[in-house]
PDB file of C-alpha atoms in Angstrom:
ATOM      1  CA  UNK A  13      31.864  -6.662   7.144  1.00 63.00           C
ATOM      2  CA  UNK A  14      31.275  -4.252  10.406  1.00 73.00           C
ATOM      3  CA  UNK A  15      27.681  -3.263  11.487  1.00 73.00           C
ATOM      4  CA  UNK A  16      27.987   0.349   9.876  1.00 77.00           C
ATOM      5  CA  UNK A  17      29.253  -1.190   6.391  1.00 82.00           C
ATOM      6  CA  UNK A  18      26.482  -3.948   6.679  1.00 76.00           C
ATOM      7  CA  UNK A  19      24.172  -1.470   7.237  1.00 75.00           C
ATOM      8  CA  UNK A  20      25.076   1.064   4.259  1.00 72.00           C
ATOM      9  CA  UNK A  21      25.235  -1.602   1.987  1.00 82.00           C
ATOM     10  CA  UNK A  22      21.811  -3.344   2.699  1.00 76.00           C
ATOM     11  CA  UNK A  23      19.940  -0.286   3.552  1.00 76.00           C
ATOM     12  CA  UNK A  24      21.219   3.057   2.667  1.00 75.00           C
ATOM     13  CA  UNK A  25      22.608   2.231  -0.774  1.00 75.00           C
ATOM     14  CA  UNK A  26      18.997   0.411  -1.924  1.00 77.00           C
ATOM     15  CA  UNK A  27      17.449   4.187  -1.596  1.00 72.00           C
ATOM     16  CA  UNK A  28      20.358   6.301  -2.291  1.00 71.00           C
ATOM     17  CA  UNK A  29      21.307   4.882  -6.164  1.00 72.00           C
ATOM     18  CA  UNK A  30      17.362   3.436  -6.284  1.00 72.00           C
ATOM     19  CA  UNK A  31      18.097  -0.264  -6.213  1.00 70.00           C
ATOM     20  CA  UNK A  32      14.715  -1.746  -4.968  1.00 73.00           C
ATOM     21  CA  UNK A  33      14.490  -4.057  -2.327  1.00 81.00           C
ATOM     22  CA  UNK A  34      16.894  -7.121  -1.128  1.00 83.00           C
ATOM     23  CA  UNK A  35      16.527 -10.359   0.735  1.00 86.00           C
ATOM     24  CA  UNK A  36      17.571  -8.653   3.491  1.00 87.00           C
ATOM     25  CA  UNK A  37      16.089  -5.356   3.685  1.00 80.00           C
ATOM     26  CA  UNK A  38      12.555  -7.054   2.867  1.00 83.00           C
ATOM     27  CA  UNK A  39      13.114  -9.139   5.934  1.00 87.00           C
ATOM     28  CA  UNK A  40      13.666  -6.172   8.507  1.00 86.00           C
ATOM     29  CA  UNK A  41      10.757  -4.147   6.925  1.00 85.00           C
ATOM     30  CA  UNK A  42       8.604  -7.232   6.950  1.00 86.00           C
ATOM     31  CA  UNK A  43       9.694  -7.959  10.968  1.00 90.00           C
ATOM     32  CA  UNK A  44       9.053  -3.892  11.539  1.00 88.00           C
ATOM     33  CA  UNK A  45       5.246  -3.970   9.793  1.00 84.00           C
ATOM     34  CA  UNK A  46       4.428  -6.715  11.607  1.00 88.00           C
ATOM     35  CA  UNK A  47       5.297  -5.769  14.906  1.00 90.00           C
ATOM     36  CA  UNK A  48       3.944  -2.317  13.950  1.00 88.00           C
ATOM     37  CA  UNK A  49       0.576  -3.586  13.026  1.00 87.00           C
ATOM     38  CA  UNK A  50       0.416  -5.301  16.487  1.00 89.00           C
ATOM     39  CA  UNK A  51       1.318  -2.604  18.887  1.00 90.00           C
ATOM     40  CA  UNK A  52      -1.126  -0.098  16.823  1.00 90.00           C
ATOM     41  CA  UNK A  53      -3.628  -2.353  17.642  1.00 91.00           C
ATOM     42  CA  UNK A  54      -3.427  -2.276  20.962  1.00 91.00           C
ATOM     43  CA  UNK A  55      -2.963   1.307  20.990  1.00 90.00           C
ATOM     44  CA  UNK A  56      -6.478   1.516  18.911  1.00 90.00           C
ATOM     45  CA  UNK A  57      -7.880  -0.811  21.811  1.00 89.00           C
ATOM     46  CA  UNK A  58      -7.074   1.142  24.526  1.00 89.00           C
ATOM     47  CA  UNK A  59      -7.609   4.306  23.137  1.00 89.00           C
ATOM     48  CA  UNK A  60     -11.286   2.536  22.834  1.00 88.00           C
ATOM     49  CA  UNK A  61     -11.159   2.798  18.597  1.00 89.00           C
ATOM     50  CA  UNK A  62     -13.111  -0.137  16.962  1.00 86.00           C
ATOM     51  CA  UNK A  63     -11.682  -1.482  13.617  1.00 87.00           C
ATOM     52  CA  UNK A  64     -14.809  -0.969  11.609  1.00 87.00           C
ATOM     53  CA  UNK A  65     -15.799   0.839   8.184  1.00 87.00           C
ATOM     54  CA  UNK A  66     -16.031   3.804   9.708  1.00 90.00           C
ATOM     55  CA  UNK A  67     -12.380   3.634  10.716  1.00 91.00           C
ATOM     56  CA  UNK A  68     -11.279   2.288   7.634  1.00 91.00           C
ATOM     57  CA  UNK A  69     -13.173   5.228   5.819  1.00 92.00           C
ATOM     58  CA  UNK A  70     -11.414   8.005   7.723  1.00 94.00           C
ATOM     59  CA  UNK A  71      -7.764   6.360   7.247  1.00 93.00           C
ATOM     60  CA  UNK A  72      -8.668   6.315   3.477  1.00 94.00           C
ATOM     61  CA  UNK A  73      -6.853   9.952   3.158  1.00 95.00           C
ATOM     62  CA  UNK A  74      -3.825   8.706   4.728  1.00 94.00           C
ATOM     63  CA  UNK A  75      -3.753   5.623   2.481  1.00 93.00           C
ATOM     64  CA  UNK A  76      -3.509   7.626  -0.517  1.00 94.00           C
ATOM     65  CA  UNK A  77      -0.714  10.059   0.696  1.00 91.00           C
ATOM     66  CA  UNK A  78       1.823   7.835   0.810  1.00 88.00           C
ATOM     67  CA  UNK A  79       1.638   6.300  -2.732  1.00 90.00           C
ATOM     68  CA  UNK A  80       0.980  10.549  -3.770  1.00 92.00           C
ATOM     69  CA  UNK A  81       3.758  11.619  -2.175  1.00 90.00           C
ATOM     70  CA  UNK A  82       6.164   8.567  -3.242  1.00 87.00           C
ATOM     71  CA  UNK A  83       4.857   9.831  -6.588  1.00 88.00           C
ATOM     72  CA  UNK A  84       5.409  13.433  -6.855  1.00 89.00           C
ATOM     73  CA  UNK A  85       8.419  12.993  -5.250  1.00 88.00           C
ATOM     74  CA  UNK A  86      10.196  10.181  -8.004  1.00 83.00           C
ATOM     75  CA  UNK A  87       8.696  13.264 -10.723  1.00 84.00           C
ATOM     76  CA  UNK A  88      10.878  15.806  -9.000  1.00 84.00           C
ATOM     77  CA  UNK A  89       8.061  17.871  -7.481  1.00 86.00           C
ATOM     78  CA  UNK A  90       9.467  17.134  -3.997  1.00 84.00           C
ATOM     79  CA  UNK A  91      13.052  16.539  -2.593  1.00 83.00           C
ATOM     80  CA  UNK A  92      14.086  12.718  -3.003  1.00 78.00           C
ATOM     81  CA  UNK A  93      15.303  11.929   0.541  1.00 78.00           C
ATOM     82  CA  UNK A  94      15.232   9.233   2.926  1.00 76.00           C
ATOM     83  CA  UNK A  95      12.054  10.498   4.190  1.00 73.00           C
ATOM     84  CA  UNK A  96      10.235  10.910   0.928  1.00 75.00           C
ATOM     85  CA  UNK A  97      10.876   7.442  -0.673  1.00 75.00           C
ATOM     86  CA  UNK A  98      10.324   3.756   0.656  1.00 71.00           C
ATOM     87  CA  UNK A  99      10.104   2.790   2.796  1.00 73.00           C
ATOM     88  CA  UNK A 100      10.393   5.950   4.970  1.00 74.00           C
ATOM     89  CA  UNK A 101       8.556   7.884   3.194  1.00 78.00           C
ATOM     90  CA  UNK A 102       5.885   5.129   4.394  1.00 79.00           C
ATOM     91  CA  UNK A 103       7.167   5.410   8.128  1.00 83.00           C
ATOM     92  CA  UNK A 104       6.391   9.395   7.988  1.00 85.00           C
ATOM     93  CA  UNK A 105       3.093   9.292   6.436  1.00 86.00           C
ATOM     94  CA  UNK A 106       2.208   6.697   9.413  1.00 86.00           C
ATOM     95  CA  UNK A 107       3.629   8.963  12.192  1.00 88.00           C
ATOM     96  CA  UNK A 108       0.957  11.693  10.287  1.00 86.00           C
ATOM     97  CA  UNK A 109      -1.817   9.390  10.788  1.00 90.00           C
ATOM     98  CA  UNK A 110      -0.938   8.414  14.464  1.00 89.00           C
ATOM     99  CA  UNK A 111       0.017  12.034  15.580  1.00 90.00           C
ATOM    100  CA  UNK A 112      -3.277  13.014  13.788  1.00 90.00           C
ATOM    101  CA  UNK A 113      -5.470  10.179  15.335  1.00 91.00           C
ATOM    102  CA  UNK A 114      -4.266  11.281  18.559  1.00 91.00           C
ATOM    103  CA  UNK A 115      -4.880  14.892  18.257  1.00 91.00           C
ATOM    104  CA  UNK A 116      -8.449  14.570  17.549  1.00 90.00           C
ATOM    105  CA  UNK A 117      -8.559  12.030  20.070  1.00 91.00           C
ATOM    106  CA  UNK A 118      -7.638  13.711  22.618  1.00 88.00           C
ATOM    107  CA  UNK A 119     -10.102  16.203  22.449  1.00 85.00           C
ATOM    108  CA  UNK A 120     -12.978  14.279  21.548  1.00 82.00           C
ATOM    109  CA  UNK A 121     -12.297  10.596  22.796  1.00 76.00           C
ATOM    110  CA  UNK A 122     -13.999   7.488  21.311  1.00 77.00           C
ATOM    111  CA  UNK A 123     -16.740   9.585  19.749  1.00 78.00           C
ATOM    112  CA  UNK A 124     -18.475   9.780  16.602  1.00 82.00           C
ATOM    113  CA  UNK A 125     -17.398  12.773  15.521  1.00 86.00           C
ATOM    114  CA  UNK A 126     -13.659  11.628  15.723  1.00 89.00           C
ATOM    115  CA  UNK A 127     -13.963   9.993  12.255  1.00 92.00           C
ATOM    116  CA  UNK A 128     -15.126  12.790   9.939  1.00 92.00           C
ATOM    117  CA  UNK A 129     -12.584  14.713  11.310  1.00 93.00           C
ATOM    118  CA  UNK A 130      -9.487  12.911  11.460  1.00 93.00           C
ATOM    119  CA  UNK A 131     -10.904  11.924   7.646  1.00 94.00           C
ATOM    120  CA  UNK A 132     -11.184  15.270   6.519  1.00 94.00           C
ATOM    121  CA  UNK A 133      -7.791  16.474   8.231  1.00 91.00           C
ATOM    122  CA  UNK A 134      -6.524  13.758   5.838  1.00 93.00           C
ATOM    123  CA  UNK A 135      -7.946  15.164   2.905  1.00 95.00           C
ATOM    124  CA  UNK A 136      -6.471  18.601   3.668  1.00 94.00           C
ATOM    125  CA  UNK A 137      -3.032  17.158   3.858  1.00 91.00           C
ATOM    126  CA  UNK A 138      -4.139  15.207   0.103  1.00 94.00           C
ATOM    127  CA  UNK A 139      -5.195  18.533  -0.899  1.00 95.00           C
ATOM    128  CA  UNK A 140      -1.639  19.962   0.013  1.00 93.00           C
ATOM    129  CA  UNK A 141       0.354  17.513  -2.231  1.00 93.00           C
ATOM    130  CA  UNK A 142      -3.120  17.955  -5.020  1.00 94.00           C
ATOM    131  CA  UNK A 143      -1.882  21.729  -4.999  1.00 95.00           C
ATOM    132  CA  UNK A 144       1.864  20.835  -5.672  1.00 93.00           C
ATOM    133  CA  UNK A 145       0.890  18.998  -8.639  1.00 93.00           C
ATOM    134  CA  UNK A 146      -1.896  21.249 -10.016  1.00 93.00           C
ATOM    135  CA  UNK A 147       1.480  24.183  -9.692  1.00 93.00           C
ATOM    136  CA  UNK A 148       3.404  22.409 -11.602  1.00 91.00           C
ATOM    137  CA  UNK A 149       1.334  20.520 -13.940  1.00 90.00           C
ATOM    138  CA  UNK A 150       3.267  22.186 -16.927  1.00 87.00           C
ATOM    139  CA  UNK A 151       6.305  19.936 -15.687  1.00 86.00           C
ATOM    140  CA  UNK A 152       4.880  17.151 -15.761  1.00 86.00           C
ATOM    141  CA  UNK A 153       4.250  15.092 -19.364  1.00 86.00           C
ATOM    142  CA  UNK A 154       0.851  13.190 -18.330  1.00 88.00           C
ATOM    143  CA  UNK A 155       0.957   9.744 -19.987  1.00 91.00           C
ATOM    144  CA  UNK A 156      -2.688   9.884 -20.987  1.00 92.00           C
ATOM    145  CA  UNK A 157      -2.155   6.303 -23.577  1.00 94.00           C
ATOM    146  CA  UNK A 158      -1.746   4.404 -20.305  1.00 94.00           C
ATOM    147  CA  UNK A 159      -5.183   3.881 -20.162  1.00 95.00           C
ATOM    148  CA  UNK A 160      -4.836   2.275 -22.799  1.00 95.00           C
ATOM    149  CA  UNK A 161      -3.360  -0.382 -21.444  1.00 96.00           C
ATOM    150  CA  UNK A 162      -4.489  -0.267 -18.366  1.00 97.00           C
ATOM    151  CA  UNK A 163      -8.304  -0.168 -18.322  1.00 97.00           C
ATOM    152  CA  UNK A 164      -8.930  -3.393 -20.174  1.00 97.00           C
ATOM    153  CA  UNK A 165      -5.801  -5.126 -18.728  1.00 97.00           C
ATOM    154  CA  UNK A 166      -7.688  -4.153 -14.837  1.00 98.00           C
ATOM    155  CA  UNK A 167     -11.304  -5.311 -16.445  1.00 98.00           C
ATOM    156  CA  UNK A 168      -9.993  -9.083 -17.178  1.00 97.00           C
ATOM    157  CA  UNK A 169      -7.906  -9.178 -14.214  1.00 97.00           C
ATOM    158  CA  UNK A 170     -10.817  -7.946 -11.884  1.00 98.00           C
ATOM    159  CA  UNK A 171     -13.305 -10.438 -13.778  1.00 98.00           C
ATOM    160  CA  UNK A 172     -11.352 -13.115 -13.387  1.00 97.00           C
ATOM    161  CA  UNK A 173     -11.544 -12.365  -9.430  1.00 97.00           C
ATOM    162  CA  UNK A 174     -15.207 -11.664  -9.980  1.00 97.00           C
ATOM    163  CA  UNK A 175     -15.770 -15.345 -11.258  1.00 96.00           C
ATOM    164  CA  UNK A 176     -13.411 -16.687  -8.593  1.00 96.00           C
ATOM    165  CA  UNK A 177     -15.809 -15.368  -6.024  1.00 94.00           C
ATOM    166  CA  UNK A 178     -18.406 -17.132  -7.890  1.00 92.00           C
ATOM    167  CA  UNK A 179     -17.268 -20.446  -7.101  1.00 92.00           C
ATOM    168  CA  UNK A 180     -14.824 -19.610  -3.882  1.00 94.00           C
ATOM    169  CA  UNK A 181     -16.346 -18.882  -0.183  1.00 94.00           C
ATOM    170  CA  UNK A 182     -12.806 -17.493   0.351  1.00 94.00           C
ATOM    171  CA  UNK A 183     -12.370 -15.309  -1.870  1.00 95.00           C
ATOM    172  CA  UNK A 184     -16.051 -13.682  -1.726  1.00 95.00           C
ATOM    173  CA  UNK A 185     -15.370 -13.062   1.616  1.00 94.00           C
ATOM    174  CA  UNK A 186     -12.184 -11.262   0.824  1.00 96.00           C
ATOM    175  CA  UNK A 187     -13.068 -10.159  -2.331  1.00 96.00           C
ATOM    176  CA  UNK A 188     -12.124  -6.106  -1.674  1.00 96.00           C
ATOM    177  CA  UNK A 189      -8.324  -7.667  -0.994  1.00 97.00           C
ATOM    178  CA  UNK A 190      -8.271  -9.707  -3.915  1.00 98.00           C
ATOM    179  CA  UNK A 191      -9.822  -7.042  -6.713  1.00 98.00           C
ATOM    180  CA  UNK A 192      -6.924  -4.982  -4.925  1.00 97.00           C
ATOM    181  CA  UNK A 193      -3.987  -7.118  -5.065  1.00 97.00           C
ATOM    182  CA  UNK A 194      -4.914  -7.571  -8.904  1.00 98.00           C
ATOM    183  CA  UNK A 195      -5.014  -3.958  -9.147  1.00 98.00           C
ATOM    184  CA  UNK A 196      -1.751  -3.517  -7.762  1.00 97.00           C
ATOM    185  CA  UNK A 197      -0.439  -6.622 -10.198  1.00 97.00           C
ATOM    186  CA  UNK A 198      -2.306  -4.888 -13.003  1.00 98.00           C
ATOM    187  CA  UNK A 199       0.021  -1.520 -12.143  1.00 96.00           C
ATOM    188  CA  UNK A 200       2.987  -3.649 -12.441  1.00 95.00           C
ATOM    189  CA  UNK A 201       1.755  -5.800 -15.362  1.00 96.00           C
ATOM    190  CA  UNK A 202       1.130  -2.438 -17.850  1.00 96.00           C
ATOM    191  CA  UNK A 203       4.333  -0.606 -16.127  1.00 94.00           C
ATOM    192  CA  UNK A 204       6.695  -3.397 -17.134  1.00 94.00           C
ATOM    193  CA  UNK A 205       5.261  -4.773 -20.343  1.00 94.00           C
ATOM    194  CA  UNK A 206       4.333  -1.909 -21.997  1.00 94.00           C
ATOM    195  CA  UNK A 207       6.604   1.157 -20.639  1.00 91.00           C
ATOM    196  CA  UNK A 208       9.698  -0.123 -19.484  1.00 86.00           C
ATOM    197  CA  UNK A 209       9.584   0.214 -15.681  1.00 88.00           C
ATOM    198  CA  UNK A 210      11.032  -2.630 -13.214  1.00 80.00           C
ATOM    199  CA  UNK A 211       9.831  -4.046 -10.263  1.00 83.00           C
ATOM    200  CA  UNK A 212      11.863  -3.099  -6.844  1.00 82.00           C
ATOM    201  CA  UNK A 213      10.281  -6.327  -5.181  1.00 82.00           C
ATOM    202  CA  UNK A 214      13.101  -9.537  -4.463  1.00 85.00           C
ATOM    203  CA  UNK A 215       9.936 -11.984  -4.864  1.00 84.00           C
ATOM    204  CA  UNK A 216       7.964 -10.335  -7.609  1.00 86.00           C
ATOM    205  CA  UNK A 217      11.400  -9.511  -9.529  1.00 89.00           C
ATOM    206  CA  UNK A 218      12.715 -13.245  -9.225  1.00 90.00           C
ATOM    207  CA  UNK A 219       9.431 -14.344 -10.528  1.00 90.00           C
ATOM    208  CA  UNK A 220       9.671 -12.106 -13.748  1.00 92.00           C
ATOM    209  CA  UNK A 221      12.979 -12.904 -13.704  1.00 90.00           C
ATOM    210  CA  UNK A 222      12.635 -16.502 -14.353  1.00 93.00           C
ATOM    211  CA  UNK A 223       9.052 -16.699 -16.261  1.00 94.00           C
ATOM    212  CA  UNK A 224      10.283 -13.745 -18.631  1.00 91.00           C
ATOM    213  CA  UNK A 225       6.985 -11.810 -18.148  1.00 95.00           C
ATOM    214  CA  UNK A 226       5.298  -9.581 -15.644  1.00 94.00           C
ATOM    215  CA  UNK A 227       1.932 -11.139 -15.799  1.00 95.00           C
ATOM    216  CA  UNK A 228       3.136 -13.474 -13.228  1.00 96.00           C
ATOM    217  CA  UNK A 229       2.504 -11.011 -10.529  1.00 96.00           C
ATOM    218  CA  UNK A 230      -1.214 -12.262 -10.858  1.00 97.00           C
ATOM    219  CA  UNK A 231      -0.072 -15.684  -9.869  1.00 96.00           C
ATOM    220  CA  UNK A 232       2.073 -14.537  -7.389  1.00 95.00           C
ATOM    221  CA  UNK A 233      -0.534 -12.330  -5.802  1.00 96.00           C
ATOM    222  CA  UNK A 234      -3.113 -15.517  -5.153  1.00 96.00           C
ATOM    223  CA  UNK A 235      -0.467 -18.094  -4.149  1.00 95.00           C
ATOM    224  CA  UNK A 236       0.151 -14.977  -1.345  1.00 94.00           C
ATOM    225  CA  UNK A 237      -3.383 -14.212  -0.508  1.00 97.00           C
ATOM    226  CA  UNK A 238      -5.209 -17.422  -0.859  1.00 97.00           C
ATOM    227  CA  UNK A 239      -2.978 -18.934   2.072  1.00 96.00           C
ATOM    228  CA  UNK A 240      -3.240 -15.761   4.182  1.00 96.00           C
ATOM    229  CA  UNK A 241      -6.845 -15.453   4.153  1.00 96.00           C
ATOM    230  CA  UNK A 242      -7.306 -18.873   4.593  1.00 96.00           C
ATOM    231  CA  UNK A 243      -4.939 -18.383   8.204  1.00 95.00           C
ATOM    232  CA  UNK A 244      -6.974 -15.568   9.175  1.00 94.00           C
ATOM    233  CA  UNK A 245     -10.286 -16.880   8.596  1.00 93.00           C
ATOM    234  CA  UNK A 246     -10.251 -20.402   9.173  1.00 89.00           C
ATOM    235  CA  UNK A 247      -7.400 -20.865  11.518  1.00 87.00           C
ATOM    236  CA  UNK A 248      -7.942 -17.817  13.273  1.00 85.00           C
ATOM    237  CA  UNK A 249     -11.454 -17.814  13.463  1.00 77.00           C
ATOM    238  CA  UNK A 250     -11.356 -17.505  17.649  1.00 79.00           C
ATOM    239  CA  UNK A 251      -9.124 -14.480  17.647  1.00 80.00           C
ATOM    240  CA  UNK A 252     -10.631 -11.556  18.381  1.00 84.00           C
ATOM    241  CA  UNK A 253     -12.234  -9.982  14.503  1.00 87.00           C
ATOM    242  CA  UNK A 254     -10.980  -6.595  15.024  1.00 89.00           C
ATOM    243  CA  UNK A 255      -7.446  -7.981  15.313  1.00 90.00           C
ATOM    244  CA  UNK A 256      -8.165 -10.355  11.910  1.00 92.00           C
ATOM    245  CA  UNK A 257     -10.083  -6.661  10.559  1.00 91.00           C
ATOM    246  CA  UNK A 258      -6.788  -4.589  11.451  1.00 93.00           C
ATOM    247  CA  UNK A 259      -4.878  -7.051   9.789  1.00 93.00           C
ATOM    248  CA  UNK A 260      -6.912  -7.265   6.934  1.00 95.00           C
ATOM    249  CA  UNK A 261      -6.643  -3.582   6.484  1.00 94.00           C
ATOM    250  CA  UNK A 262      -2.755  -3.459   6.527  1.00 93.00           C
ATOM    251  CA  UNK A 263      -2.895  -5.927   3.439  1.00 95.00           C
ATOM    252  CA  UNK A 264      -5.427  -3.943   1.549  1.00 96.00           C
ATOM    253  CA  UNK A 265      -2.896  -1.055   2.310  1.00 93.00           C
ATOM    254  CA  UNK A 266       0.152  -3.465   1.190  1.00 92.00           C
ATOM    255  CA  UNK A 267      -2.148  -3.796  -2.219  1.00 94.00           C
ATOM    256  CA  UNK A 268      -3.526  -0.336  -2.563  1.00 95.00           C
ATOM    257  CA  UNK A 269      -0.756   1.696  -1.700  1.00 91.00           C
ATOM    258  CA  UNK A 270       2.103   0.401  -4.237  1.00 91.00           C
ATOM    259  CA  UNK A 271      -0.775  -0.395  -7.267  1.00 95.00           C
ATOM    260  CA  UNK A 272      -1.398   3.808  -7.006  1.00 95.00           C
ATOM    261  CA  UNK A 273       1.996   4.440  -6.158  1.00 91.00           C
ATOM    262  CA  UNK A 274       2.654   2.716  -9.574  1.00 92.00           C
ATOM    263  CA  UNK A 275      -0.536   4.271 -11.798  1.00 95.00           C
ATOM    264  CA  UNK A 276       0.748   7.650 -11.007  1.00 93.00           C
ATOM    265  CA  UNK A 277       4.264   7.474 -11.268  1.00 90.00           C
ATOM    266  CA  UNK A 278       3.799   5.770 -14.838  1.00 91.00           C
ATOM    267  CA  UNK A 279       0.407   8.344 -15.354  1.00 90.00           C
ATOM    268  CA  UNK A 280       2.486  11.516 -14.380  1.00 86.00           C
ATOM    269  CA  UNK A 281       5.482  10.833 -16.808  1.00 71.00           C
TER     270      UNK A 281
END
């Protein structure tokens, strides 16, 4: 098998006929975050940017575009392209937020007033895909009897989490991760078991795979976190904490981001 045909078959073909993820596509996109997560970093450090709430607030926009547009786009409202699925759809909504971080940067620096506005130049470009759907709403067959499923399958999922933290120092401390991995398994849970959806995840789809039922993704969420939290705040503990913050924030992204992804692509019909 030649580079090109090794390349077609492992990465173009998954998001041309829609085939989810493989072993080895995961692998590459894992290696790419990773290393992407690291040198944005940096660039946040020298561009004198401090990982904080505030930060986190302002990126909050950006967060929810790319699960939006994933959305809109698998309901037709958008072209389906390389660009406009995963993950590149992912890759342009990031270059948005960089290019857009930089703009205001540059004209304000490292000051205070940097963060309302690169957050509410995110909610304009919300707004943008918000119109799309609002123009087409009479496409669209809204689900509304996913609730249904939904609310009180999130409410034990969350309050099992919420006695967790009762008992676990871990887990209080990362408490906004775990309530939003178990989001993002309770997206998958009602999508699979009660409208017929599949999961595109190797790991997550073995697991269903061989337990016969999505509720797994539960388990599969805190055998993930537990040990990742537990590296980054007791093994990790001299690093510096805006590098543990900034990586803390690309796995509440890694949660958020598919769980609404999934709520509106199941919501929207």
């Amino acid at each position: 098998m030649g580079v090109g045909e090794f390349f077609y078959r492992y990465f173009v073909e998954p998001i041309k006929y829609n085939q989810g993820y493989n072993p080895v596509n995961t692998l590459v996109y894992a290696v790419i975050l990773g290393i992407m997560v690291l040198l944005l970093y940096r660039i946040l450090k020298r561009m004198g940017i401090r990982i904080d709430d505030r930060f986190f607030l302002s990126l909050m926009p950006y967060i929810v575009l790319g699960p939006l547009m994933r959305a809109i786009t698998d309901e037709g409202l958008l072209p389906r392209t390389y660009l406009t699925v995963s993950p590149g759809g992912y890759f342009v909504i990031a270059a948005f937020a960089i290019a857009s971080l930089f703009a205001v940067w540059r004209h304000l620096g490292p000051d205070e007033r940097l963060y309302p506005i690169y957050r509410d130049f995110g909610w304009v470009l919300v707004g943008g895909l918000v119109f799309i759907i609002i123009i087409n709403w009479g496409k669209l067959s809204v689900r509304w009897e996913y609730f249904k499923y939904f609310i009180p399958s999130l409410a034990v999922s969350e309050a099992f989490i919420w006695a967790l933290a009762k008992k676990f120092k871990l887990i209080v401390d990362n408490k906004v991760l775990f309530y939003t991995h178990f989001y993002d398994a309770t997206t998958t849970f009602v999508g699979i078991q009660f409208f017929g959806f599949w999961e595109q995840h190797v790991l997550a789809r073995t697991l269903i795979d061989l337990t016969g039922t999505p509720a797994v993704m539960y388990l599969e969420k805190l055998l993930v976190l537990i040990p990742v939290v537990y590296i980054l705040d007791r093994m990790m503990e001299d690093e510096d904490p805006e590098l543990i913050n900034f990586v803390k924030l690309a796995i509440f992204v890694l949660g958020f981001g598919p769980g609404t992804r999934n709520l509106l692509i199941a919501l929207l019909g």
